[in-house]
Short mmCIF file of C-alpha atoms and ligand atoms in Angstrom, two decimals:
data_model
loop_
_atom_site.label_atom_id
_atom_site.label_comp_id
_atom_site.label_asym_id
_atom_site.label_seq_id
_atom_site.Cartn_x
_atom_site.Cartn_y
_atom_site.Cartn_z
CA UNK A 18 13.93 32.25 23.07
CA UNK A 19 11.98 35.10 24.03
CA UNK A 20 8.81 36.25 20.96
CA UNK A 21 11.01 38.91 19.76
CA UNK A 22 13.50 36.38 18.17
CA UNK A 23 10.34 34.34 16.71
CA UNK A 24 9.77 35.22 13.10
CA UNK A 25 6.55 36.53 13.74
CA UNK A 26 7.03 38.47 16.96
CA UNK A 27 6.62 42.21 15.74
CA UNK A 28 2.40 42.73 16.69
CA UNK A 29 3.45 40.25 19.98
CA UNK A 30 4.40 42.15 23.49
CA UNK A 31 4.07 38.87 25.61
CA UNK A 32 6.54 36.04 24.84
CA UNK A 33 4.76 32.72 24.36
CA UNK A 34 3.90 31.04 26.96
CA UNK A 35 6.04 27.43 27.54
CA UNK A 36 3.52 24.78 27.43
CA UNK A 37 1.66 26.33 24.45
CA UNK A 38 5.25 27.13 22.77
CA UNK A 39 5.30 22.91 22.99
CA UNK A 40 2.04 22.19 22.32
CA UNK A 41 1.75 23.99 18.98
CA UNK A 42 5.64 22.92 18.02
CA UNK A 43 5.97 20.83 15.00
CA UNK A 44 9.67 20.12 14.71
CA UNK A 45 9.93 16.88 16.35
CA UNK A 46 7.80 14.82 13.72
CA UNK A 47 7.63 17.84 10.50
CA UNK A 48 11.74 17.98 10.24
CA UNK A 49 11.18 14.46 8.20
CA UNK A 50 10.15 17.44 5.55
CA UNK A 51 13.75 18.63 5.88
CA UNK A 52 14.80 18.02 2.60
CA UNK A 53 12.15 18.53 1.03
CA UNK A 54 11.58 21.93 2.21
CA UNK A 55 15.03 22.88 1.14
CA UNK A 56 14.02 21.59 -2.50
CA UNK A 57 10.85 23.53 -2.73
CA UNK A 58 13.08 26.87 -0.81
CA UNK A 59 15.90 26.42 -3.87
CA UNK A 60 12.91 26.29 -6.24
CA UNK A 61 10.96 29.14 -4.81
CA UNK A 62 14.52 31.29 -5.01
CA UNK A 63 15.19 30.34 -8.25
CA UNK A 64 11.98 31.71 -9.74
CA UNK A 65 12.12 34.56 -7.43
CA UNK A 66 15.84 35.04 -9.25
CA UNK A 67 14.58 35.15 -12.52
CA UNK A 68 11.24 37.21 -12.02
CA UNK A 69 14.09 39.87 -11.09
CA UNK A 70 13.44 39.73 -7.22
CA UNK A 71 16.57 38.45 -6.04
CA UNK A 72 19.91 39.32 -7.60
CA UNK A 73 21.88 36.34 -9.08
CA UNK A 74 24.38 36.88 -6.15
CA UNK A 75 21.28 36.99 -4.09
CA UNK A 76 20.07 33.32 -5.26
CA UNK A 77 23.69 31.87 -5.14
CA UNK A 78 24.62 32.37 -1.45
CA UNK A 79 20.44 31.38 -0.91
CA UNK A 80 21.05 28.04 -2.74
CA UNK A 81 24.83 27.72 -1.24
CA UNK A 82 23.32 28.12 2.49
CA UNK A 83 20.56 26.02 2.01
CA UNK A 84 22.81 22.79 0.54
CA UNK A 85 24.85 23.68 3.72
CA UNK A 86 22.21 23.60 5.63
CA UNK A 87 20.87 20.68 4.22
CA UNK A 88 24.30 18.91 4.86
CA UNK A 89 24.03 19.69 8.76
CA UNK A 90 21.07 17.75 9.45
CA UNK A 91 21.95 14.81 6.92
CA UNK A 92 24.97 14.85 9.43
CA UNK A 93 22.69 15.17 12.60
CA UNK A 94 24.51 18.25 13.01
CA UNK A 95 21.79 20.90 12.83
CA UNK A 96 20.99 22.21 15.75
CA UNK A 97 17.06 21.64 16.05
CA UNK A 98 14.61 23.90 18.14
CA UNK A 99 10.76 23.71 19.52
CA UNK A 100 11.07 27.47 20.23
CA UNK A 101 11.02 27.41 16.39
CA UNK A 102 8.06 25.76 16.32
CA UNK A 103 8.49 23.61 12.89
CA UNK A 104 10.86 22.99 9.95
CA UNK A 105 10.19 25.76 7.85
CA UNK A 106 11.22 28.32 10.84
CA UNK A 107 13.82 26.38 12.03
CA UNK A 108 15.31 25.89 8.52
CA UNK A 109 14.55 29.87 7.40
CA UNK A 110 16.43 31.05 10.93
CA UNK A 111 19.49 28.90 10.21
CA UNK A 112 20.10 30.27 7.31
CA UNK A 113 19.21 34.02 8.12
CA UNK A 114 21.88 32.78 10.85
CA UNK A 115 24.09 31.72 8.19
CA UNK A 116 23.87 34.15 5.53
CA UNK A 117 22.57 37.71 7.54
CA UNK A 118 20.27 39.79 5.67
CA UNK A 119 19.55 38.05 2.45
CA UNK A 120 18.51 35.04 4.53
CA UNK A 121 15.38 36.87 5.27
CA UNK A 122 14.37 37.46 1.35
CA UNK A 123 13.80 33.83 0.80
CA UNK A 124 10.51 34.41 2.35
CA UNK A 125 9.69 36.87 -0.27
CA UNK A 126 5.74 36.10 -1.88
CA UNK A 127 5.31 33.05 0.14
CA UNK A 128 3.55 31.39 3.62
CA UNK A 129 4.34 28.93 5.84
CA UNK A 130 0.85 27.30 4.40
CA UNK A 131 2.07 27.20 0.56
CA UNK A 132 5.35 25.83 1.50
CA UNK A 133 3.98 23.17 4.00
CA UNK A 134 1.37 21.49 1.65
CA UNK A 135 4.24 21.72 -1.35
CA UNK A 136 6.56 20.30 0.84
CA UNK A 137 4.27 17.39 2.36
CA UNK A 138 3.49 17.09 -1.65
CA UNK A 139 6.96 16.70 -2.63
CA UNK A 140 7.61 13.84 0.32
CA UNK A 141 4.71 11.96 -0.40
CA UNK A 142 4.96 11.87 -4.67
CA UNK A 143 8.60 10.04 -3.62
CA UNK A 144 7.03 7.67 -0.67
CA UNK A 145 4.55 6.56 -3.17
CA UNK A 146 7.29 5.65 -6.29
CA UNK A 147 9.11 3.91 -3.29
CA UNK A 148 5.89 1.90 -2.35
CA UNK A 149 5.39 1.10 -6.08
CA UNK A 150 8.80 -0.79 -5.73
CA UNK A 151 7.79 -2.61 -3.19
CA UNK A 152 4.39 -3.48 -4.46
CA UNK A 153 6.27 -4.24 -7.58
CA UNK A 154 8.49 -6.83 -5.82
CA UNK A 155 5.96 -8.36 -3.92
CA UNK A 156 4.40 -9.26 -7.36
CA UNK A 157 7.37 -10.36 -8.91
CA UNK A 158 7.71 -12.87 -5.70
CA UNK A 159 4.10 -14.09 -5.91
CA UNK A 160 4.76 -14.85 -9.51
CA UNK A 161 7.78 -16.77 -9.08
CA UNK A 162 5.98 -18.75 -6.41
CA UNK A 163 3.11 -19.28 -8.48
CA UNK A 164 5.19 -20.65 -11.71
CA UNK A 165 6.74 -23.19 -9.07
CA UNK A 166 2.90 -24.36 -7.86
CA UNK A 167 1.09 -23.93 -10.85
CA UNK A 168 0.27 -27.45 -11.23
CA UNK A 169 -0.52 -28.00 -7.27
CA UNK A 170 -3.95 -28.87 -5.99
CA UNK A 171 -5.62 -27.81 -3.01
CA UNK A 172 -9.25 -27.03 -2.21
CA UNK A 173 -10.45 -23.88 -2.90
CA UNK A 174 -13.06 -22.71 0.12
CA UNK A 175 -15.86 -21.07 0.34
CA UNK A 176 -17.00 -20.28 3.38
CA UNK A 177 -14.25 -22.18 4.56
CA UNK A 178 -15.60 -24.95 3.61
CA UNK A 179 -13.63 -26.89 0.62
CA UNK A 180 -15.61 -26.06 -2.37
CA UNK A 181 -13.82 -26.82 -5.63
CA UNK A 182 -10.31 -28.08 -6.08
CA UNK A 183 -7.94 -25.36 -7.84
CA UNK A 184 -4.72 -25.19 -8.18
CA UNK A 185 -2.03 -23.11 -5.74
CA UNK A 186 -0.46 -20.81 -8.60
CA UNK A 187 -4.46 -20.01 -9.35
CA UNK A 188 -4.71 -19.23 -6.00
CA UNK A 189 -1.77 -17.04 -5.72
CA UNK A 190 -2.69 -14.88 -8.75
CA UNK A 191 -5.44 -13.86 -7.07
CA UNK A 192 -3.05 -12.21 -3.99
CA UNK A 193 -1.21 -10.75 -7.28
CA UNK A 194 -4.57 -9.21 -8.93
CA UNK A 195 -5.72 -7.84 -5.91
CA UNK A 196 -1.90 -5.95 -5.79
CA UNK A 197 -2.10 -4.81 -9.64
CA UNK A 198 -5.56 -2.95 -8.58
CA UNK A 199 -3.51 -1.23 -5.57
CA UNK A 200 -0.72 0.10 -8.03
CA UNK A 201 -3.50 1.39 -10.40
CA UNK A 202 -4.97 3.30 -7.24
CA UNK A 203 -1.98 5.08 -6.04
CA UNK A 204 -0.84 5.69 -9.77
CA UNK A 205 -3.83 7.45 -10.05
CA UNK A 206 -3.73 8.91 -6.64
CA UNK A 207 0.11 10.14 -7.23
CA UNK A 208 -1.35 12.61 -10.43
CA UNK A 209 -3.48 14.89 -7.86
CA UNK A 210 -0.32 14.50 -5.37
CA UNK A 211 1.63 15.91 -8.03
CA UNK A 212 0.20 19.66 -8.57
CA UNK A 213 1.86 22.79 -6.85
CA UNK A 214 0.56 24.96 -4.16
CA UNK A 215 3.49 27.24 -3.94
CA UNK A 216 2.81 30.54 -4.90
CA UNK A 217 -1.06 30.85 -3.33
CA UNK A 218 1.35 32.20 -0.22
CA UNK A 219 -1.15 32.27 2.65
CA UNK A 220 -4.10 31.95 1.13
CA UNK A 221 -5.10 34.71 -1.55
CA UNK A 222 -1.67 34.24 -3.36
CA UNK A 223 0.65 37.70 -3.71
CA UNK A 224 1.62 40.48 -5.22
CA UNK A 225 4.67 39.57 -6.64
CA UNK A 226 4.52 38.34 -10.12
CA UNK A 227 5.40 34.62 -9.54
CA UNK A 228 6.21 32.48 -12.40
CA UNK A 229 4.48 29.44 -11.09
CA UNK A 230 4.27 27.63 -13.77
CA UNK A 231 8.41 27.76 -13.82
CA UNK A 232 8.58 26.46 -10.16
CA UNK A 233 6.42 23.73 -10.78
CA UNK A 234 9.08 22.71 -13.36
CA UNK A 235 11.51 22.98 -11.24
CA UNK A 236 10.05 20.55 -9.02
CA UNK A 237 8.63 18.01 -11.31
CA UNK A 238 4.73 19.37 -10.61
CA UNK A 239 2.81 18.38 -13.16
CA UNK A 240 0.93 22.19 -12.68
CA UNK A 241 0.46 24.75 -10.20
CA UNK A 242 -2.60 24.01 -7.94
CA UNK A 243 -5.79 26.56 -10.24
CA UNK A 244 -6.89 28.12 -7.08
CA UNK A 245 -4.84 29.82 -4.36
CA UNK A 246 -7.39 29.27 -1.71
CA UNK A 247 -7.64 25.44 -1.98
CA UNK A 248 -3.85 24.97 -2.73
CA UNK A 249 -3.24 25.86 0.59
CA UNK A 250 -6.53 23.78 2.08
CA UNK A 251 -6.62 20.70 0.39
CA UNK A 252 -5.78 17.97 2.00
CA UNK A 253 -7.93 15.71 -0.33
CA UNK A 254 -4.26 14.15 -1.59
CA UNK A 255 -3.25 12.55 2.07
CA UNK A 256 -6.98 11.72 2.57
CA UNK A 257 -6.44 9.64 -0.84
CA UNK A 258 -3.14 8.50 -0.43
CA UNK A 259 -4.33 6.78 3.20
CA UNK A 260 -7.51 5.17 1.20
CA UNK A 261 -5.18 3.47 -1.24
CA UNK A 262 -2.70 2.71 1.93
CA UNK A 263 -6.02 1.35 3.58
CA UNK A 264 -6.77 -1.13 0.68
CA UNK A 265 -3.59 -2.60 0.29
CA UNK A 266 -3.15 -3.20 3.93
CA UNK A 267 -6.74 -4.59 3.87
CA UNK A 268 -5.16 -7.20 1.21
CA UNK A 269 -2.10 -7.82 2.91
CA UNK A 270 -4.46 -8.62 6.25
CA UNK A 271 -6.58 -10.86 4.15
CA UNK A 272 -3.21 -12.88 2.64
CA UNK A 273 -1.69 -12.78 6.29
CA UNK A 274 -5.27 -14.86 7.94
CA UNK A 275 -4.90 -17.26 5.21
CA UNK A 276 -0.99 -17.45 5.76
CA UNK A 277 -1.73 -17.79 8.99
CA UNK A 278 -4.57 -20.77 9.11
CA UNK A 279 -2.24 -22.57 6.78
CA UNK A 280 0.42 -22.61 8.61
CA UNK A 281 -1.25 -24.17 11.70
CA UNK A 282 -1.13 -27.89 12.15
CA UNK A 283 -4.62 -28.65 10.73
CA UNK A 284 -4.14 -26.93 7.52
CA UNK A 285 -0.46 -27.90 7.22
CA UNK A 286 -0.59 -26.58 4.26
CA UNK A 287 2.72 -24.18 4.51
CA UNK A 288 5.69 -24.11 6.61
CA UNK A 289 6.83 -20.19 7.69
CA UNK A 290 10.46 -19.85 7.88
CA UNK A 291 11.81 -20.34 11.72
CA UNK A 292 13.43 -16.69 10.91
CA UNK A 293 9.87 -15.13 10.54
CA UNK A 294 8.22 -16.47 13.44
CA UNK A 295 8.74 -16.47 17.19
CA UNK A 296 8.76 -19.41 19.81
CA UNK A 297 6.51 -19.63 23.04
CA UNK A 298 8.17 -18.97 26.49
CA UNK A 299 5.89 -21.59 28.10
CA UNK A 300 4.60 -24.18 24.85
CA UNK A 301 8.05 -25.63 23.54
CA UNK A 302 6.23 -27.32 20.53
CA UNK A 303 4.45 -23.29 19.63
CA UNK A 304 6.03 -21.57 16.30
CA UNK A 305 4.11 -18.70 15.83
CA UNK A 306 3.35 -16.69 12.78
CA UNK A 307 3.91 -13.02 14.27
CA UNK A 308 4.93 -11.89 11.43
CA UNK A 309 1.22 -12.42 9.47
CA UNK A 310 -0.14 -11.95 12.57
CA UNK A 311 1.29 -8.66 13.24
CA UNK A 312 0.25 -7.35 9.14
CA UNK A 313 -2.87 -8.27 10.06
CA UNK A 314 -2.69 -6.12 13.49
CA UNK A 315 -1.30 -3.23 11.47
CA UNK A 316 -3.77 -2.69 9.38
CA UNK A 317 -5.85 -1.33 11.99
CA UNK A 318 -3.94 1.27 12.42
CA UNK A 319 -4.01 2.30 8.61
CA UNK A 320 -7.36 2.20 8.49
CA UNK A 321 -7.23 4.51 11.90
CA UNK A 322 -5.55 6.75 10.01
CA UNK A 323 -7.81 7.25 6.98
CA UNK A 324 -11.04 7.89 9.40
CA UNK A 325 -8.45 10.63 11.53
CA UNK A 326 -7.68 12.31 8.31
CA UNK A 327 -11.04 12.83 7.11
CA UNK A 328 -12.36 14.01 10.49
CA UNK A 329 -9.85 16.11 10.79
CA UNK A 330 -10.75 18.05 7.28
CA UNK A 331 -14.85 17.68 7.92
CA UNK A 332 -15.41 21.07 9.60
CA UNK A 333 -12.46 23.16 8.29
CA UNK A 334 -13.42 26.27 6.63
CA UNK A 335 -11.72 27.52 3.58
CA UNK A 336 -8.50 28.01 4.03
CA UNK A 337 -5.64 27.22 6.20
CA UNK A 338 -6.45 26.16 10.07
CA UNK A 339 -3.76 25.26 12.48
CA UNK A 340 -5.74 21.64 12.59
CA UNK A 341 -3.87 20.68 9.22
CA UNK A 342 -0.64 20.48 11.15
CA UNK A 343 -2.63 17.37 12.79
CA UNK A 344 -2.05 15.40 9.14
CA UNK A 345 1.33 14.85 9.52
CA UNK A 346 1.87 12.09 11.96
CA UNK A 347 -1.12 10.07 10.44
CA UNK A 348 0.06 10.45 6.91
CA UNK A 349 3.97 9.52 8.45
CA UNK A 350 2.50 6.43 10.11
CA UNK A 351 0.41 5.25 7.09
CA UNK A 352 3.83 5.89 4.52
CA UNK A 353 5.56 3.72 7.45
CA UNK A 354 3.34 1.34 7.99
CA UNK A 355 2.66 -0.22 4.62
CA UNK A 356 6.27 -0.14 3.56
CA UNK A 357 7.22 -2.01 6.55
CA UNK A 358 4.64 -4.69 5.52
CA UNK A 359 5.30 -4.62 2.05
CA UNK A 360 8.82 -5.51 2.98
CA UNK A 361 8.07 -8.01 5.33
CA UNK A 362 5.59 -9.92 2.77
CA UNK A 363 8.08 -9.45 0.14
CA UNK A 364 10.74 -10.86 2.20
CA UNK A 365 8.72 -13.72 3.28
CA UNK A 366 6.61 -15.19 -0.05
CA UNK A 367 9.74 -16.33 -1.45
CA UNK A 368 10.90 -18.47 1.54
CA UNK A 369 7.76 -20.19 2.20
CA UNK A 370 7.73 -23.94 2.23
CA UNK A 371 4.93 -25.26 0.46
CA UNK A 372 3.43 -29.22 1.73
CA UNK A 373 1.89 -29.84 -1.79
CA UNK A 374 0.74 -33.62 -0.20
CA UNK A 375 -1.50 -31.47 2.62
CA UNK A 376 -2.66 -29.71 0.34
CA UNK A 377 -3.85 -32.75 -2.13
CA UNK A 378 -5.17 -34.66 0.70
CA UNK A 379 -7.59 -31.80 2.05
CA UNK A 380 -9.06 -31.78 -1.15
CA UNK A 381 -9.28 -35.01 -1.28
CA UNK A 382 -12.03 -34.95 1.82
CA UNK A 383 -14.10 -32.28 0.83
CA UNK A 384 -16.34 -34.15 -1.84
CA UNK A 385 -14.65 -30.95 -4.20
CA UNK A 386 -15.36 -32.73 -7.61
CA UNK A 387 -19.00 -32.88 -6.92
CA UNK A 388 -20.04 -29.99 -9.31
CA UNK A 389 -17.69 -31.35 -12.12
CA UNK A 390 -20.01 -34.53 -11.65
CA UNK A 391 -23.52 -32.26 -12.23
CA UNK A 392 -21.77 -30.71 -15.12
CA UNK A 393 -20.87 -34.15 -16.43
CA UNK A 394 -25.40 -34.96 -16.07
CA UNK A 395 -26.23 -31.50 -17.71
CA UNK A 396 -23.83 -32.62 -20.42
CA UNK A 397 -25.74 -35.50 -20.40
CA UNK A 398 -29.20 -33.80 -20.99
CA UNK A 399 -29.91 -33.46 -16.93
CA UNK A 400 -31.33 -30.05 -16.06
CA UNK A 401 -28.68 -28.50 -13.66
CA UNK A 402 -31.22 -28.30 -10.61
CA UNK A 403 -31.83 -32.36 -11.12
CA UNK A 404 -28.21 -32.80 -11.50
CA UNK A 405 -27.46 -31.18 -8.12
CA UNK A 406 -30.08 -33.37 -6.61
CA UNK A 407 -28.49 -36.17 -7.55
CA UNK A 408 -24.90 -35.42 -6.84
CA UNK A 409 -26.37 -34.53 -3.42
CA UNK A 410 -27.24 -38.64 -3.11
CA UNK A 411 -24.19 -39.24 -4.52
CA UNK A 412 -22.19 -37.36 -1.83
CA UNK A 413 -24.38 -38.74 0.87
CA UNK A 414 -23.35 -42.01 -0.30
CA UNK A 415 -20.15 -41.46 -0.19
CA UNK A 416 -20.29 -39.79 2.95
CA UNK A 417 -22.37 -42.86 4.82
CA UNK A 418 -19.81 -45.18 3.60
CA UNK A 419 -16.64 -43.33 4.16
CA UNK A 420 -15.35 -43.26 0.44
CA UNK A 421 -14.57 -40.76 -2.24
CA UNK A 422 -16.97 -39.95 -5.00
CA UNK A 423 -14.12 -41.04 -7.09
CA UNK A 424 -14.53 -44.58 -5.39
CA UNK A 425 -17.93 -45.08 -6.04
CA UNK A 426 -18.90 -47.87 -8.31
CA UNK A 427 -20.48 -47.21 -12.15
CA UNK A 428 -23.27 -49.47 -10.80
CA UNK A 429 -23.95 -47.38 -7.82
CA UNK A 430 -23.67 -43.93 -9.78
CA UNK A 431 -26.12 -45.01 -12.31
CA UNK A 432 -29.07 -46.10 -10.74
CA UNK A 433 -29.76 -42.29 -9.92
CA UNK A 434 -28.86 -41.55 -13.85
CA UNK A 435 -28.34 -44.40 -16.06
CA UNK A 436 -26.43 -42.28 -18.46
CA UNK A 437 -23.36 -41.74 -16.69
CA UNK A 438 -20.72 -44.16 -18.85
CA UNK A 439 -16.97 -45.05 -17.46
CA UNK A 440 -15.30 -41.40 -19.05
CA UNK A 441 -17.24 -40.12 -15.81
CA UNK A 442 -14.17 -41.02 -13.45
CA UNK A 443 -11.94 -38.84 -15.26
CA UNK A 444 -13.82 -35.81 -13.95
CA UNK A 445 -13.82 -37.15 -10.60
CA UNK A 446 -10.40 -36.79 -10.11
CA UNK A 447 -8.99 -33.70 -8.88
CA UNK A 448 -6.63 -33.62 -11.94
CA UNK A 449 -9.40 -33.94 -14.72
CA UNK A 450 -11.59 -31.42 -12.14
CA UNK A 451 -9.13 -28.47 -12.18
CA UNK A 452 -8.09 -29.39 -15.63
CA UNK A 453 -11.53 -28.82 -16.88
CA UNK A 454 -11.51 -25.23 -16.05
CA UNK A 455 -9.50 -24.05 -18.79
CA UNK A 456 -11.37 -20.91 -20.21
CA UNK A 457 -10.04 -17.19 -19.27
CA UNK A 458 -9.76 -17.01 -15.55
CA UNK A 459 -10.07 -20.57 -15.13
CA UNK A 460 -7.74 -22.36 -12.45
CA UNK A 461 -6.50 -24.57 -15.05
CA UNK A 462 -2.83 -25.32 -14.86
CA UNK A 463 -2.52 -23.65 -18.33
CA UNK A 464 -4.44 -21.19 -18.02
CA UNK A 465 -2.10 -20.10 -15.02
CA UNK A 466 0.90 -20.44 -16.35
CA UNK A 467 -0.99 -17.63 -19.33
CA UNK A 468 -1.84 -15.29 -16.68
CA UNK A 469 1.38 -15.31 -15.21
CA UNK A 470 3.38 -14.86 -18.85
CA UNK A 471 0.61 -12.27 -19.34
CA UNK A 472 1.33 -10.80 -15.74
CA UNK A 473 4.95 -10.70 -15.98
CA UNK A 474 4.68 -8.91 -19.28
CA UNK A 475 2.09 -5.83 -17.74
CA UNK A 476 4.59 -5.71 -14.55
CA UNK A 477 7.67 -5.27 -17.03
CA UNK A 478 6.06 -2.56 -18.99
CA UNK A 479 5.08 -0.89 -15.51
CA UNK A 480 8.35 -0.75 -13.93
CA UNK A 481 9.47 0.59 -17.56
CA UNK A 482 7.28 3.41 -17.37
N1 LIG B 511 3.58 23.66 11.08
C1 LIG B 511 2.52 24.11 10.25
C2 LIG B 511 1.75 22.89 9.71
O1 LIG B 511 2.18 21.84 9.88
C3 LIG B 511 3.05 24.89 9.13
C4 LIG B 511 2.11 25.93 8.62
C5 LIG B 511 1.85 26.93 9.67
N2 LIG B 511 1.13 28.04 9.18
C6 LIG B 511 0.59 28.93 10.03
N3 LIG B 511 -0.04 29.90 9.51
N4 LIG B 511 0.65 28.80 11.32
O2 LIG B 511 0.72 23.01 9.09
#
């Protein structure tokens, strides 16, 4: 196409040259904006309609082409073109192709910059209701695992190294808090998605008398964006979006190295299903857990993202630069991304196996109850730094001798503290150890089984809302 077709080609006397006529092209990652860009053009005709613009005849064959249009490429049938350079041209041309002169009114008090940062608006407030599903089920599966395991023990680590026995469900509540916190974020990231920057047209807004607050109602905005200039500039929203993106993929990487060290054959403690992992071509006995493993990779290229996005904005000045095109693919990739792994998580809690006895017996070797026993001595009138001076013999003890504090005699325990009494072997168990942590937030078998009745309750209220 020579520049006197392009819709801008009237100052131009030298057609665009063909590498930069590719290398400025949009099309082949913006027409995901397809239909979104025909919702916004619809909305944009209807107010023009009724601010006395267009005729109603005008609007009708607008809104009749642009469903048509929108048909074709639901179809594949719509015939896409670089010379074009992006979805809004390629989309305006059809139907000025379609419809002859009244094509070219839709246009009327309105930019390419307004209508890309609605339309980018419009896709994202949807991708982030469909990633709230997904969260949502995630949740739900995490719960239902963690009413099964509620009563199981395992150790809880700290620096990997067993700490204090808890209980699975507890365990698995945590994965489930950290989720709540990332549907809080991008609930509160999908308000300042949701405000309109149609009608700032390029940048100082125009001289038609728009009735943007009527758009924006059109299109579910919440508002029209206050100031022309940064309607069309901000980018703040995608920058936001791929912080919340960043966090959750942070959490699914965390869940996916702990999937993924229990699933190995000195942990034990879960089996992946063969569906979800892959074999080795050379190691016949290797199951691997790609599917963690690959979360875990993926998250690098989230957080990637987030850093491009805000380098990208750093030195723009006010208002719209040709660098903002450069959003898209990052943003695309991030929306991607997470659902992909959201899926795949959501697919996979429910079908893991869970070896509850592996799980026992590691915290069986860790010495885990040894702070229940210095509790038990404060209890007793020990100050808590004598207490852990003593449990530290204790555990050396046990250690030296190859037993479990559990297995040490009354006799031996008390001539560090001669008022420990029999009820002290209760504690030692892992039972009476996890048991004992019953308050608010406690891994307490109980107290669980509250925070998931409590849990289930918030998560039916959300999806509700
Ligand atoms: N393809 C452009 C983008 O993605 C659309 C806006 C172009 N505006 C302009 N003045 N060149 O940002």
């Amino acid at each position: 196409m020579s520049s006197d077709q392009k819709p801008w080609s009237g100052r131009f006397t030298e057609s665009t040259d063909a590498f930069v006529e590719s290398f400025t092209a949009s099309v082949g990652f913006d027409r995901r904006l397809a239909r979104h860009d025909i919702q916004g053009s619809i909305a944009h005709a209807t107010m023009l309609a009724r601010i006395g613009v267009l005729s109603e005849r005008e609007l009708k064959a607008l809104v009749e082409g642009l469903e048509t249009i929108r048909g074709e490429i639901e179809r594949g049938e719509f015939p896409w073109s670089v010379e074009l350079e992006d979805v809004h041209m390629n989309i305006e041309a059809r139907l000025t192709e379609r419809l002859g002169e009244v094509g070219k009114k839709l246009h009327t008090g309105r930019s390419r910059n307004d209508q890309v940062a609605t339309d980018l608006r419009l896709y994202l407030r949807e991708e982030i209701d469909r990633l709230q599903g997904e969260l949502r089920r995630l949740q739900r599966a995490l719960l239902d695992l963690a009413e099964r395991e509620a009563d199981t023990i395992m150790p809880g680590f700290t620096h990997l190294q067993v700490a204090q026995p808890i209980t699975f469900g507890h365990h698995l509540m945590a994965w489930f808090e950290m989720l709540a916190r990332d549907r809080a974020r991008l609930t509160d990231c999908r308000r300042r998605v949701n405000r309109m920057p149609l009608g700032a047209a390029a940048l100082a807004g125009t001289s038609f008398p728009l009735d943007r607050h009527y758009t924006a109602e059109l299109l579910g905005f919440e508002a029209p964006a206050a100031n022309s200039l940064d309607a069309v500039a901000d980018r703040d929203f995608a920058i936001e979006f791929a912080a919340c993106a960043s966090l959750v993929m942070m959490h699914l990487s965390r869940f996916s190295e702990e999937l993924i060290l229990w699933a190995s054959a000195p942990f034990g403690f879960v089996e992946l299903p063969d569906a979800f992992c892959t074999g080795s071509s050379i190691m016949p006995q290797k199951k691997n857990p790609d599917l963690p493993e690959l979360v875990r990779g993926k998250s690098g290229r989230v957080f990637g993202h987030l850093l491009g996005l805000l380098v990208l904005m750093k030195g723009q000045p006010l208002a719209y630069n040709k660098d903002n095109q450069e959003d898209k693919e990052p943003l695309f990739d991030t929306v991607d991304t997470l659902k992909d792994c959201l899926r795949a998580f959501a697919d996979l809690v429910p079908k893991l196996q869970v070896r509850r006895e592996a799980m026992y017996q590691a915290a069986r070797k860790g010495y885990a109850t040894a702070t229940d026993l210095a509790d038990y001595l404060v209890r007793k009138g020990v100050p808590f730094r004598d207490a852990h001076e003593i449990v530290g013999r204790a555990v050396r003890l046990a250690i030296d001798t190859g037993r479990d504090l559990a297995e040490l005699s009354l006799a031996e325990l008390r001539q560090w503290c001669p008022a420990i009494e029999a009820d002290v072997f209760e504690l030692l168990t892992l039972e009476g150890s996890v048991r004992a942590r019953a308050h608010f937030g406690g891994t307490a078998p109980d107290r669980v089984r509250d925070a998931i009745r409590q849990a289930r309750e918030q998560l039916g209220e959300d999806s509700e809302a």
